[in-house]
Amino acid sequence: MMRILLFLATNAAILVVISVIFNIFGISGVLDAQGVDLNLNALLLMSAIIGVTGSAISLAISKWSAKSAMGVHVIEHPQNQTEKWLIDVVARQARAAGIGMPEVGIFQTPDPNAFATGMNKNNALVAVSTGLLQSMSAEEVEAVLGHEISHVANGDMVTMALMQGVVNTFVYFFATVIGHTVDRVVFKTERGYGPAYYITQMIMQIVLSILASMLVMWFSRYREYRADAGGAKLAGRDKMINALRALQRAHEPEELPGQLAAFGIHGSRMHRLFMSHPPLEERIAALQNSR
């Protein structure tokens, strides 16, 4: 969950900054070159540049932003038996998965958690929380590490970045079309852009981004099943099931981010559309039914 939130938050911030820069320097003025009509081809091209750039930058700085946000201590020289064990397990699993050795880190939080991030399979970071190490057995931690290594081996961060880039493109495209329409039709701006365009476009970027995140969250839920299967292959199915059960005992039902919880959709079918992870009982059932 933290990996997804960090990526989405970084991506959203970069997208807004690029959009503001385009407006400040008048780059979006090319769209007004044909009078009151939008040049949709130019708009789509500009939207793709903005969308893909934001997503690519988010991916490129994902390790740095994760380390900074979570306060990850990267294990360069193991200082104790636990750190040496973590390095050895990740090294063994990375070899089995056919990827380069990731950086291994620990971050301070009482909650049992872990994440993997990075630009590519051979330049990744795998980090676990102190709460995970304290609350789980060695076999369960091994399974969690296998789950994260599988995310790396499956190229999930790159795939998510590509998907987010496409989503960004169409969010910016339709937000601009709506902003342009409101400015021209409702407020009767004849040339250039009035305040209504900028206000409407920014509001629609936020609204459409929230709606489009349902697609990104669907992919996130799908890849969790794949990572569970990968973790079961690397560490053993029983270990993976036990690790999920340990998480089930430790966690209450997942809460939505604050801006979504404010809409009062928690616990509804709509809530499921915004979940980055499937319910733990469904993930356990999927592993139990696998062969």
XYZ file of C-alpha atoms in Angstrom, residues 2-291:
290
model
C 2.789 2.465 0.892
C 4.563 1.793 -2.392
C 1.396 2.599 -4.357
C 0.584 5.724 -2.357
C 4.136 7.055 -2.684
C 4.129 6.512 -6.440
C 0.687 8.043 -6.971
C 1.372 11.034 -4.734
C 4.696 11.757 -6.439
C 3.164 11.306 -9.867
C 0.235 13.625 -9.074
C 2.545 16.333 -7.732
C 4.786 16.178 -10.798
C 1.785 16.242 -13.134
C 0.424 19.389 -11.487
C 3.851 21.091 -11.595
C 4.323 20.313 -15.296
C 0.812 21.546 -16.034
C 1.453 24.826 -14.189
C 4.782 25.303 -16.014
C 3.071 24.789 -19.374
C 0.471 27.410 -18.478
C 2.982 29.922 -17.081
C 5.187 29.808 -20.164
C 2.225 29.859 -22.539
C 3.016 26.526 -24.158
C -0.664 25.653 -24.063
C -1.242 28.712 -26.260
C -0.503 26.605 -29.318
C -3.915 25.066 -28.807
C -5.539 28.441 -29.456
C -3.798 28.982 -32.777
C -6.942 28.136 -34.724
C -9.258 30.565 -32.992
C -11.890 29.260 -30.644
C -11.500 25.638 -31.746
C -9.128 23.276 -30.008
C -6.407 21.617 -32.051
C -7.153 18.162 -30.689
C -4.130 16.501 -32.299
C -1.793 19.039 -30.723
C -3.636 18.720 -27.425
C -3.343 14.937 -27.409
C 0.386 15.165 -28.173
C 0.942 17.714 -25.415
C -1.159 15.616 -23.005
C 0.974 12.570 -23.762
C 4.169 14.536 -23.127
C 2.850 15.816 -19.797
C 1.379 12.465 -18.723
C 4.298 10.236 -19.653
C 6.891 12.701 -18.347
C 5.225 12.866 -14.950
C 5.002 9.101 -14.688
C 8.579 8.573 -15.918
C 9.995 11.047 -13.402
C 7.995 9.373 -10.628
C 9.471 6.008 -11.572
C 13.001 7.394 -11.895
C 12.982 8.855 -8.381
C 10.905 6.079 -6.793
C 13.803 4.609 -4.783
C 14.944 8.007 -3.548
C 11.446 9.143 -2.630
C 10.688 5.854 -0.836
C 13.925 6.035 1.170
C 13.263 9.657 2.093
C 9.579 9.275 2.930
C 9.960 6.079 4.954
C 13.359 6.761 6.508
C 14.786 3.518 5.141
C 18.134 2.393 6.504
C 19.866 0.582 3.642
C 21.958 -2.358 4.828
C 25.377 -1.884 3.243
C 27.361 -3.808 5.827
C 25.261 -6.084 8.067
C 25.618 -5.081 11.715
C 23.828 -8.048 13.265
C 22.496 -11.522 12.551
C 19.071 -10.256 11.456
C 20.528 -7.922 8.847
C 22.850 -10.664 7.554
C 19.908 -13.050 7.339
C 17.848 -10.508 5.380
C 20.688 -9.981 2.891
C 21.173 -13.738 2.455
C 17.451 -14.437 1.891
C 17.007 -11.594 -0.602
C 20.189 -12.635 -2.470
C 18.984 -16.230 -2.740
C 15.514 -15.232 -3.880
C 16.858 -12.691 -6.370
C 19.026 -15.380 -7.965
C 16.055 -17.743 -8.145
C 13.907 -15.006 -9.723
C 16.624 -14.103 -12.245
C 17.080 -10.465 -11.189
C 19.978 -8.394 -9.916
C 20.558 -8.084 -6.186
C 18.276 -5.332 -4.849
C 19.224 -2.946 -2.094
C 17.848 -4.203 1.222
C 16.626 -1.841 3.916
C 14.760 -1.557 7.189
C 12.407 1.230 8.227
C 11.093 2.051 11.666
C 7.379 1.482 12.269
C 5.493 -0.861 14.612
C 3.186 -1.948 11.777
C 4.168 -5.108 9.888
C 4.873 -3.912 6.368
C 7.243 -4.222 3.420
C 7.642 -2.796 -0.056
C 9.757 -3.016 -3.194
C 10.392 -0.241 -5.685
C 12.825 0.841 -8.383
C 13.174 1.695 -12.084
C 14.038 -1.785 -13.281
C 14.531 -5.360 -12.190
C 18.241 -4.957 -11.606
C 18.129 -1.664 -9.691
C 15.471 -2.170 -7.038
C 14.978 -1.656 -3.312
C 13.332 -4.135 -0.949
C 12.551 -2.841 2.543
C 10.850 -4.322 5.589
C 9.556 -2.665 8.735
C 10.817 -3.287 12.246
C 7.246 -4.254 13.110
C 7.320 -7.004 10.481
C 10.567 -8.424 11.835
C 9.261 -8.355 15.397
C 5.788 -9.784 14.779
C 6.467 -12.506 12.209
C 8.435 -15.709 12.257
C 11.481 -16.119 10.027
C 9.499 -18.293 7.606
C 6.748 -15.696 7.333
C 9.250 -12.893 6.731
C 10.880 -15.052 4.066
C 7.527 -15.365 2.307
C 6.936 -11.603 2.478
C 10.360 -11.024 0.951
C 9.492 -13.508 -1.798
C 6.309 -11.546 -2.470
C 8.294 -8.314 -2.850
C 10.984 -9.942 -4.989
C 8.195 -11.209 -7.248
C 6.932 -7.633 -7.680
C 10.407 -6.701 -8.890
C 10.784 -9.751 -11.144
C 7.352 -9.155 -12.682
C 8.302 -5.565 -13.557
C 5.252 -4.271 -11.723
C 6.579 -0.763 -11.092
C 7.433 -0.256 -14.761
C 4.040 -1.568 -15.858
C 2.306 0.681 -13.365
C 4.318 3.670 -14.598
C 3.270 2.949 -18.194
C -0.365 2.583 -17.163
C -0.216 5.751 -15.095
C 1.326 7.598 -18.039
C -1.602 6.634 -20.263
C -4.069 7.586 -17.519
C -2.317 10.937 -17.031
C -2.507 11.604 -20.762
C -6.270 11.235 -20.970
C -6.902 12.987 -17.649
C -5.070 16.077 -18.898
C -6.660 15.801 -22.364
C -10.271 15.646 -21.160
C -9.702 18.170 -18.357
C -8.389 20.629 -20.940
C -11.304 20.002 -23.320
C -13.802 20.534 -20.499
C -11.999 23.642 -19.267
C -11.876 25.049 -22.788
C -15.570 24.337 -23.345
C -16.644 25.952 -20.076
C -14.495 29.004 -20.794
C -15.836 29.445 -24.341
C -19.463 28.379 -23.992
C -20.377 29.410 -20.446
C -18.132 32.436 -19.885
C -17.969 33.512 -23.570
C -14.196 34.034 -23.694
C -13.419 34.687 -27.348
C -9.629 34.673 -27.484
C -7.016 33.161 -25.178
C -8.058 31.697 -21.866
C -9.931 33.303 -19.002
C -9.808 32.390 -15.294
C -12.664 29.904 -15.790
C -10.455 27.758 -18.018
C -7.659 27.397 -15.462
C -10.010 26.828 -12.522
C -12.170 24.297 -14.364
C -9.204 22.470 -15.842
C -7.504 22.080 -12.455
C -10.705 20.880 -10.780
C -11.349 18.376 -13.572
C -7.790 17.060 -13.349
C -8.432 16.235 -9.697
C -11.869 14.687 -10.333
C -10.788 12.678 -13.383
C -7.596 11.526 -11.631
C -9.665 10.104 -8.783
C -11.958 8.288 -11.221
C -9.046 7.054 -13.348
C -7.290 5.724 -10.256
C -9.871 2.923 -10.229
C -8.095 1.446 -13.269
C -4.687 1.745 -11.609
C -6.035 0.166 -8.422
C -7.520 -2.704 -10.436
C -4.083 -3.468 -11.826
C -2.581 -3.159 -8.353
C -5.032 -5.748 -7.011
C -4.324 -8.073 -9.938
C -0.577 -7.905 -9.443
C -0.919 -8.746 -5.739
C -2.255 -12.176 -6.685
C 0.707 -12.655 -9.037
C 3.167 -11.562 -6.364
C 1.552 -13.926 -3.840
C 1.990 -16.774 -6.317
C 5.600 -15.716 -6.865
C 6.224 -15.557 -3.133
C 4.747 -19.040 -2.757
C 7.087 -20.302 -5.467
C 10.175 -18.715 -3.896
C 9.443 -19.463 -0.235
C 6.749 -22.124 -0.248
C 2.957 -21.935 -0.444
C 2.374 -22.724 3.229
C 4.816 -19.997 4.291
C 3.061 -17.469 2.040
C -0.356 -18.420 3.415
C 0.925 -18.176 6.984
C 2.425 -14.751 6.257
C -0.912 -13.497 4.934
C -2.679 -14.893 7.976
C -0.201 -13.084 10.209
C -0.991 -9.842 8.374
C -4.682 -10.608 8.753
C -4.290 -10.886 12.513
C -2.293 -7.666 12.698
C -4.381 -5.396 10.490
C -7.831 -3.937 10.703
C -9.755 -3.580 7.417
C -7.866 -1.237 5.112
C -8.769 2.436 5.307
C -9.065 4.670 2.289
C -6.846 7.713 1.874
C -8.326 10.728 3.634
C -9.683 12.458 0.537
C -11.706 9.365 -0.402
C -12.804 8.520 3.133
C -14.313 12.008 3.259
C -16.740 10.965 0.531
C -18.280 8.382 2.861
C -17.809 5.421 0.501
C -15.901 3.177 2.924
C -17.345 -0.307 3.172
C -19.352 -0.038 -0.036
C -18.845 -1.576 -3.454
C -17.333 1.738 -4.483
C -14.756 1.323 -1.736
C -13.500 -1.898 -3.342
C -12.806 -0.050 -6.586
C -10.255 2.132 -4.802
C -8.479 -0.658 -2.886
C -4.841 -1.192 -3.897
C -4.821 -4.720 -2.399
C -7.477 -7.449 -2.478
C -8.892 -8.510 0.911
C -6.464 -10.829 2.676
C -9.027 -13.620 2.921
C -9.378 -13.595 -0.886
C -5.618 -13.734 -1.362
C -5.379 -16.661 1.050
C -8.199 -18.460 -0.738
C -6.466 -17.953 -4.102
C -3.294 -19.580 -2.793
C -5.211 -22.439 -1.177
C -6.996 -23.143 -4.464
C -3.801 -23.015 -6.536
C -1.901 -26.090 -7.523
